[in-house]
């Protein structure tokens, strides 16, 4: 669009320029970000969003409900960034409280959820704890009890079976850290869900096998941990084939976002695809909220680069940190993590 200015406006602009050149007071420069990629600052922002410094909640119809899954995502993000270790400890302590824990993984008698049990067991192991004794509950034994003869881990619930590729993958990743290791059947079942194009679906046994970015990213990490490198390589090749020109990855909805890109980037670096990882990392860095934003938002990673929404930014930031560092779930540790919630350095 061409904008034409009247002579009056041109004169006003000219006078304004002259005034600016003759004023003694220098202009104040906008703050600039120090460093292009700051996973530690992203982890710091995430830590500051925790309710009471220990948990995340989901609000539905005006009522806040505990969100143990998102809280564990934050635990993984803190470990990946090597930051906010004290917040990670407080978050895991909250999730493992008996009432909170059982509301997430089930009571083990009438309700037992494979994915939740596996994810909690992995988080405990990442933080150096013992998943065979979490407040008196042996998460590993319970997880193994949910494995069917086919190798698939399924839920015990009156509401139905909600297990999926994440459930199976987290189960394998959690069991990989145990003395007994990963059951051969479990890895074989997961490898057998592969779609013809090489990717992996979120839900198995569908009429049409549709590869999913998020599912494939976690599946390939689990398969690599279980020693199924060829099956993992097929998934990695598929991920590279669907990476967008801008380096991002799109979810099933078709929108490139921090969540899908974070998980895919994590899998790519862990799987030895450095060029694709760097491209994805650059996309994620472009979504990190910088110094031009309000102080309270700086360091967060936006979901898709649109209008910043703290409600979606928490999960987006948690999963983006995994991609920014590229540390796979199988290698996460808090052995050298530091306490505190880092801020985005501006000047």
GROMACS .gro file of C-alpha atoms in nm:
model
  347
    1UNK     CA    1   0.000   0.000   0.000
    2UNK     CA    2   0.139   0.345  -0.095
    3UNK     CA    3   0.083   0.621   0.160
    4UNK     CA    4   0.084   0.980   0.029
    5UNK     CA    5   0.151   1.259   0.277
    6UNK     CA    6   0.016   1.611   0.245
    7UNK     CA    7   0.253   1.909   0.247
    8UNK     CA    8   0.136   1.992   0.599
    9UNK     CA    9   0.226   1.644   0.727
   10UNK     CA   10   0.560   1.652   0.545
   11UNK     CA   11   0.638   1.985   0.710
   12UNK     CA   12   0.543   1.844   1.049
   13UNK     CA   13   0.764   1.540   0.998
   14UNK     CA   14   1.053   1.759   0.886
   15UNK     CA   15   1.020   1.976   1.196
   16UNK     CA   16   1.002   1.665   1.409
   17UNK     CA   17   1.327   1.535   1.265
   18UNK     CA   18   1.498   1.868   1.328
   19UNK     CA   19   1.373   1.871   1.684
   20UNK     CA   20   1.500   1.520   1.741
   21UNK     CA   21   1.843   1.614   1.612
   22UNK     CA   22   1.872   1.919   1.836
   23UNK     CA   23   1.730   1.776   2.160
   24UNK     CA   24   1.993   1.725   2.429
   25UNK     CA   25   1.823   1.420   2.584
   26UNK     CA   26   1.920   1.097   2.404
   27UNK     CA   27   1.650   0.852   2.303
   28UNK     CA   28   1.605   0.545   2.524
   29UNK     CA   29   1.676   0.228   2.326
   30UNK     CA   30   1.443  -0.067   2.357
   31UNK     CA   31   1.592  -0.356   2.558
   32UNK     CA   32   1.755  -0.625   2.349
   33UNK     CA   33   1.792  -0.992   2.426
   34UNK     CA   34   2.134  -1.123   2.521
   35UNK     CA   35   2.182  -1.454   2.340
   36UNK     CA   36   1.960  -1.602   2.070
   37UNK     CA   37   1.845  -1.923   2.240
   38UNK     CA   38   1.773  -1.939   2.612
   39UNK     CA   39   1.626  -2.272   2.729
   40UNK     CA   40   1.723  -2.184   3.085
   41UNK     CA   41   1.518  -1.863   3.069
   42UNK     CA   42   1.228  -2.062   2.926
   43UNK     CA   43   1.254  -2.302   3.219
   44UNK     CA   44   1.269  -2.006   3.455
   45UNK     CA   45   0.952  -1.857   3.313
   46UNK     CA   46   0.782  -2.195   3.340
   47UNK     CA   47   0.887  -2.228   3.704
   48UNK     CA   48   0.737  -1.891   3.787
   49UNK     CA   49   0.400  -2.004   3.649
   50UNK     CA   50   0.367  -2.293   3.893
   51UNK     CA   51   0.079  -2.246   4.136
   52UNK     CA   52   0.228  -2.216   4.485
   53UNK     CA   53   0.560  -2.307   4.326
   54UNK     CA   54   0.459  -2.673   4.296
   55UNK     CA   55   0.189  -2.750   4.040
   56UNK     CA   56  -0.008  -2.662   3.732
   57UNK     CA   57  -0.384  -2.650   3.714
   58UNK     CA   58  -0.637  -2.665   3.435
   59UNK     CA   59  -0.940  -2.440   3.458
   60UNK     CA   60  -1.268  -2.576   3.324
   61UNK     CA   61  -1.597  -2.390   3.363
   62UNK     CA   62  -1.433  -2.164   3.616
   63UNK     CA   63  -1.309  -2.452   3.831
   64UNK     CA   64  -0.937  -2.527   3.872
   65UNK     CA   65  -0.838  -2.893   3.853
   66UNK     CA   66  -0.490  -3.035   3.925
   67UNK     CA   67  -0.290  -3.109   3.612
   68UNK     CA   68  -0.037  -3.373   3.708
   69UNK     CA   69   0.060  -3.447   3.348
   70UNK     CA   70   0.158  -3.088   3.268
   71UNK     CA   71   0.338  -3.064   3.602
   72UNK     CA   72   0.549  -3.367   3.504
   73UNK     CA   73   0.618  -3.205   3.166
   74UNK     CA   74   0.768  -2.917   3.363
   75UNK     CA   75   0.979  -3.160   3.568
   76UNK     CA   76   1.124  -3.297   3.243
   77UNK     CA   77   1.181  -2.943   3.109
   78UNK     CA   78   1.369  -2.835   3.422
   79UNK     CA   79   1.590  -3.143   3.393
   80UNK     CA   80   1.657  -3.079   3.024
   81UNK     CA   81   1.750  -2.716   3.090
   82UNK     CA   82   1.954  -2.801   3.398
   83UNK     CA   83   1.771  -2.523   3.580
   84UNK     CA   84   1.494  -2.462   3.836
   85UNK     CA   85   1.594  -2.782   4.013
   86UNK     CA   86   1.428  -2.674   4.337
   87UNK     CA   87   1.102  -2.619   4.150
   88UNK     CA   88   1.136  -2.961   3.991
   89UNK     CA   89   1.175  -3.118   4.335
   90UNK     CA   90   0.869  -2.935   4.468
   91UNK     CA   91   0.663  -3.029   4.162
   92UNK     CA   92   0.747  -3.397   4.189
   93UNK     CA   93   0.682  -3.391   4.563
   94UNK     CA   94   0.334  -3.256   4.489
   95UNK     CA   95   0.255  -3.516   4.222
   96UNK     CA   96   0.366  -3.799   4.453
   97UNK     CA   97   0.141  -3.699   4.741
   98UNK     CA   98  -0.092  -3.999   4.789
   99UNK     CA   99  -0.414  -3.818   4.702
  100UNK     CA  100  -0.264  -3.635   4.405
  101UNK     CA  101  -0.076  -3.943   4.288
  102UNK     CA  102  -0.374  -4.178   4.300
  103UNK     CA  103  -0.595  -3.923   4.128
  104UNK     CA  104  -0.349  -3.941   3.840
  105UNK     CA  105  -0.235  -4.305   3.813
  106UNK     CA  106  -0.538  -4.468   3.978
  107UNK     CA  107  -0.565  -4.662   4.302
  108UNK     CA  108  -0.419  -4.978   4.149
  109UNK     CA  109  -0.725  -5.186   4.231
  110UNK     CA  110  -1.022  -5.050   4.038
  111UNK     CA  111  -0.832  -4.796   3.829
  112UNK     CA  112  -0.477  -4.807   3.690
  113UNK     CA  113  -0.356  -4.594   3.401
  114UNK     CA  114  -0.053  -4.719   3.209
  115UNK     CA  115   0.057  -4.389   3.057
  116UNK     CA  116   0.030  -4.193   3.380
  117UNK     CA  117   0.204  -4.464   3.580
  118UNK     CA  118   0.487  -4.480   3.328
  119UNK     CA  119   0.528  -4.104   3.304
  120UNK     CA  120   0.544  -4.067   3.682
  121UNK     CA  121   0.791  -4.357   3.710
  122UNK     CA  122   1.014  -4.194   3.448
  123UNK     CA  123   1.001  -3.856   3.623
  124UNK     CA  124   1.096  -4.015   3.956
  125UNK     CA  125   1.390  -4.189   3.790
  126UNK     CA  126   1.500  -3.872   3.610
  127UNK     CA  127   1.518  -3.695   3.944
  128UNK     CA  128   1.724  -3.977   4.093
  129UNK     CA  129   1.444  -4.135   4.296
  130UNK     CA  130   1.328  -4.493   4.329
  131UNK     CA  131   1.014  -4.564   4.123
  132UNK     CA  132   0.967  -4.896   4.305
  133UNK     CA  133   0.881  -4.707   4.623
  134UNK     CA  134   0.682  -4.390   4.567
  135UNK     CA  135   0.497  -4.336   4.891
  136UNK     CA  136   0.474  -4.713   4.933
  137UNK     CA  137   0.364  -4.778   4.574
  138UNK     CA  138   0.584  -4.981   4.339
  139UNK     CA  139   0.523  -4.803   4.010
  140UNK     CA  140   0.737  -5.048   3.815
  141UNK     CA  141   0.552  -5.354   3.941
  142UNK     CA  142   0.218  -5.187   3.872
  143UNK     CA  143   0.330  -5.088   3.523
  144UNK     CA  144   0.441  -5.441   3.442
  145UNK     CA  145   0.107  -5.573   3.564
  146UNK     CA  146  -0.064  -5.365   3.296
  147UNK     CA  147   0.125  -5.532   3.012
  148UNK     CA  148  -0.083  -5.769   2.803
  149UNK     CA  149   0.058  -6.088   2.641
  150UNK     CA  150   0.096  -5.897   2.314
  151UNK     CA  151   0.337  -5.656   2.482
  152UNK     CA  152   0.097  -5.365   2.487
  153UNK     CA  153   0.042  -5.167   2.806
  154UNK     CA  154  -0.327  -5.098   2.865
  155UNK     CA  155  -0.540  -4.922   3.123
  156UNK     CA  156  -0.747  -5.089   3.391
  157UNK     CA  157  -1.056  -4.873   3.413
  158UNK     CA  158  -1.433  -4.887   3.417
  159UNK     CA  159  -1.422  -4.590   3.181
  160UNK     CA  160  -1.234  -4.777   2.910
  161UNK     CA  161  -0.879  -4.805   2.780
  162UNK     CA  162  -0.717  -4.474   2.691
  163UNK     CA  163  -0.364  -4.606   2.627
  164UNK     CA  164  -0.184  -4.483   2.316
  165UNK     CA  165   0.161  -4.440   2.165
  166UNK     CA  166   0.266  -4.214   2.451
  167UNK     CA  167   0.161  -4.473   2.708
  168UNK     CA  168   0.368  -4.746   2.542
  169UNK     CA  169   0.665  -4.519   2.482
  170UNK     CA  170   0.682  -4.384   2.836
  171UNK     CA  171   0.645  -4.740   2.969
  172UNK     CA  172   0.947  -4.848   2.764
  173UNK     CA  173   1.148  -4.541   2.866
  174UNK     CA  174   1.068  -4.597   3.233
  175UNK     CA  175   1.147  -4.969   3.223
  176UNK     CA  176   1.470  -4.903   3.036
  177UNK     CA  177   1.603  -4.747   3.357
  178UNK     CA  178   1.535  -5.061   3.561
  179UNK     CA  179   1.758  -5.363   3.619
  180UNK     CA  180   1.525  -5.593   3.426
  181UNK     CA  181   1.510  -5.357   3.132
  182UNK     CA  182   1.251  -5.337   2.854
  183UNK     CA  183   1.038  -5.645   2.778
  184UNK     CA  184   1.109  -5.759   2.423
  185UNK     CA  185   0.739  -5.792   2.353
  186UNK     CA  186   0.672  -5.432   2.456
  187UNK     CA  187   0.923  -5.293   2.207
  188UNK     CA  188   0.809  -5.536   1.940
  189UNK     CA  189   0.445  -5.434   1.977
  190UNK     CA  190   0.533  -5.065   1.948
  191UNK     CA  191   0.752  -5.122   1.643
  192UNK     CA  192   0.466  -5.312   1.484
  193UNK     CA  193   0.240  -5.007   1.487
  194UNK     CA  194   0.450  -4.830   1.224
  195UNK     CA  195   0.261  -4.684   0.928
  196UNK     CA  196   0.363  -4.760   0.567
  197UNK     CA  197   0.525  -4.415   0.536
  198UNK     CA  198   0.759  -4.487   0.829
  199UNK     CA  199   0.594  -4.270   1.092
  200UNK     CA  200   0.393  -4.387   1.391
  201UNK     CA  201   0.028  -4.323   1.480
  202UNK     CA  202  -0.109  -4.196   1.807
  203UNK     CA  203  -0.363  -4.479   1.819
  204UNK     CA  204  -0.291  -4.825   1.691
  205UNK     CA  205  -0.525  -5.054   1.494
  206UNK     CA  206  -0.706  -4.776   1.311
  207UNK     CA  207  -0.871  -4.844   0.972
  208UNK     CA  208  -0.613  -4.611   0.814
  209UNK     CA  209  -0.269  -4.573   0.971
  210UNK     CA  210  -0.196  -4.200   1.002
  211UNK     CA  211   0.148  -4.096   1.118
  212UNK     CA  212   0.153  -3.833   1.390
  213UNK     CA  213   0.446  -3.598   1.458
  214UNK     CA  214   0.413  -3.591   1.837
  215UNK     CA  215   0.363  -3.966   1.867
  216UNK     CA  216   0.647  -4.047   1.628
  217UNK     CA  217   0.884  -3.818   1.817
  218UNK     CA  218   0.830  -4.005   2.143
  219UNK     CA  219   0.807  -4.351   1.985
  220UNK     CA  220   1.146  -4.325   1.813
  221UNK     CA  221   1.307  -4.231   2.145
  222UNK     CA  222   1.153  -4.533   2.312
  223UNK     CA  223   1.255  -4.766   2.029
  224UNK     CA  224   1.612  -4.639   2.040
  225UNK     CA  225   1.621  -4.698   2.415
  226UNK     CA  226   1.494  -5.052   2.357
  227UNK     CA  227   1.759  -5.123   2.095
  228UNK     CA  228   1.525  -5.113   1.795
  229UNK     CA  229   1.742  -4.872   1.597
  230UNK     CA  230   1.613  -4.970   1.253
  231UNK     CA  231   1.251  -4.913   1.353
  232UNK     CA  232   1.347  -4.581   1.511
  233UNK     CA  233   1.539  -4.477   1.198
  234UNK     CA  234   1.226  -4.518   0.987
  235UNK     CA  235   1.040  -4.280   1.216
  236UNK     CA  236   1.325  -4.030   1.210
  237UNK     CA  237   1.329  -4.033   0.830
  238UNK     CA  238   0.957  -3.964   0.829
  239UNK     CA  239   1.000  -3.673   1.070
  240UNK     CA  240   1.266  -3.518   0.846
  241UNK     CA  241   1.037  -3.563   0.544
  242UNK     CA  242   0.752  -3.364   0.703
  243UNK     CA  243   0.964  -3.084   0.849
  244UNK     CA  244   0.848  -2.749   0.714
  245UNK     CA  245   1.069  -2.505   0.525
  246UNK     CA  246   1.080  -2.280   0.832
  247UNK     CA  247   1.207  -2.571   1.044
  248UNK     CA  248   0.884  -2.621   1.235
  249UNK     CA  249   0.653  -2.918   1.267
  250UNK     CA  250   0.277  -2.914   1.251
  251UNK     CA  251   0.034  -3.104   1.466
  252UNK     CA  252  -0.266  -3.294   1.332
  253UNK     CA  253  -0.440  -2.958   1.299
  254UNK     CA  254  -0.185  -2.845   1.042
  255UNK     CA  255  -0.041  -2.553   1.240
  256UNK     CA  256   0.333  -2.545   1.305
  257UNK     CA  257   0.375  -2.501   1.678
  258UNK     CA  258   0.616  -2.521   1.970
  259UNK     CA  259   0.467  -2.841   2.113
  260UNK     CA  260   0.509  -3.060   1.807
  261UNK     CA  261   0.836  -2.895   1.708
  262UNK     CA  262   0.976  -2.931   2.059
  263UNK     CA  263   0.914  -3.306   2.071
  264UNK     CA  264   1.032  -3.358   1.713
  265UNK     CA  265   1.350  -3.157   1.773
  266UNK     CA  266   1.425  -3.358   2.085
  267UNK     CA  267   1.390  -3.682   1.889
  268UNK     CA  268   1.599  -3.552   1.598
  269UNK     CA  269   1.900  -3.457   1.803
  270UNK     CA  270   1.872  -3.768   2.020
  271UNK     CA  271   1.850  -3.973   1.700
  272UNK     CA  272   2.155  -3.818   1.535
  273UNK     CA  273   1.989  -3.579   1.289
  274UNK     CA  274   2.176  -3.256   1.379
  275UNK     CA  275   2.089  -3.048   1.071
  276UNK     CA  276   1.716  -3.109   1.105
  277UNK     CA  277   1.745  -3.045   1.481
  278UNK     CA  278   1.918  -2.710   1.429
  279UNK     CA  279   1.648  -2.601   1.185
  280UNK     CA  280   1.378  -2.697   1.436
  281UNK     CA  281   1.570  -2.525   1.715
  282UNK     CA  282   1.582  -2.204   1.512
  283UNK     CA  283   1.205  -2.221   1.467
  284UNK     CA  284   1.159  -2.263   1.843
  285UNK     CA  285   1.397  -1.976   1.916
  286UNK     CA  286   1.178  -1.758   1.698
  287UNK     CA  287   0.883  -1.832   1.922
  288UNK     CA  288   1.060  -1.740   2.244
  289UNK     CA  289   0.919  -1.419   2.390
  290UNK     CA  290   1.191  -1.159   2.398
  291UNK     CA  291   1.282  -0.831   2.562
  292UNK     CA  292   1.028  -0.623   2.373
  293UNK     CA  293   0.748  -0.802   2.561
  294UNK     CA  294   0.625  -0.731   2.915
  295UNK     CA  295   0.872  -0.850   3.179
  296UNK     CA  296   0.631  -1.116   3.307
  297UNK     CA  297   0.621  -1.287   2.965
  298UNK     CA  298   0.989  -1.279   2.876
  299UNK     CA  299   1.150  -1.619   2.829
  300UNK     CA  300   0.828  -1.805   2.757
  301UNK     CA  301   0.781  -1.989   2.429
  302UNK     CA  302   0.463  -1.903   2.244
  303UNK     CA  303   0.251  -2.180   2.097
  304UNK     CA  304   0.251  -2.064   1.735
  305UNK     CA  305   0.377  -1.706   1.718
  306UNK     CA  306   0.031  -1.548   1.731
  307UNK     CA  307  -0.110  -1.344   2.017
  308UNK     CA  308   0.069  -1.458   2.332
  309UNK     CA  309  -0.154  -1.672   2.554
  310UNK     CA  310  -0.012  -1.780   2.892
  311UNK     CA  311  -0.269  -2.061   2.905
  312UNK     CA  312  -0.116  -2.240   2.604
  313UNK     CA  313   0.237  -2.114   2.664
  314UNK     CA  314   0.294  -2.335   2.968
  315UNK     CA  315   0.279  -2.664   2.779
  316UNK     CA  316   0.437  -2.506   2.471
  317UNK     CA  317   0.731  -2.386   2.679
  318UNK     CA  318   0.772  -2.718   2.859
  319UNK     CA  319   0.794  -2.913   2.535
  320UNK     CA  320   0.995  -2.646   2.355
  321UNK     CA  321   1.269  -2.669   2.618
  322UNK     CA  322   1.310  -3.038   2.531
  323UNK     CA  323   1.366  -2.941   2.168
  324UNK     CA  324   1.592  -2.644   2.240
  325UNK     CA  325   1.830  -2.862   2.440
  326UNK     CA  326   1.777  -3.177   2.235
  327UNK     CA  327   1.822  -3.398   2.540
  328UNK     CA  328   1.624  -3.718   2.492
  329UNK     CA  329   1.398  -3.863   2.759
  330UNK     CA  330   1.635  -4.159   2.798
  331UNK     CA  331   1.922  -3.925   2.889
  332UNK     CA  332   1.744  -3.675   3.114
  333UNK     CA  333   1.902  -3.628   3.456
  334UNK     CA  334   1.917  -3.368   3.730
  335UNK     CA  335   2.269  -3.462   3.841
  336UNK     CA  336   2.412  -3.122   3.747
  337UNK     CA  337   2.096  -2.910   3.760
  338UNK     CA  338   2.097  -2.573   3.936
  339UNK     CA  339   1.825  -2.419   4.156
  340UNK     CA  340   1.643  -2.095   4.089
  341UNK     CA  341   1.429  -1.961   3.807
  342UNK     CA  342   1.655  -1.789   3.550
  343UNK     CA  343   1.530  -1.477   3.379
  344UNK     CA  344   1.582  -1.361   3.023
  345UNK     CA  345   1.882  -1.127   3.028
  346UNK     CA  346   1.814  -0.798   2.854
  347UNK     CA  347   2.027  -0.490   2.804
   0.00000   0.00000   0.00000
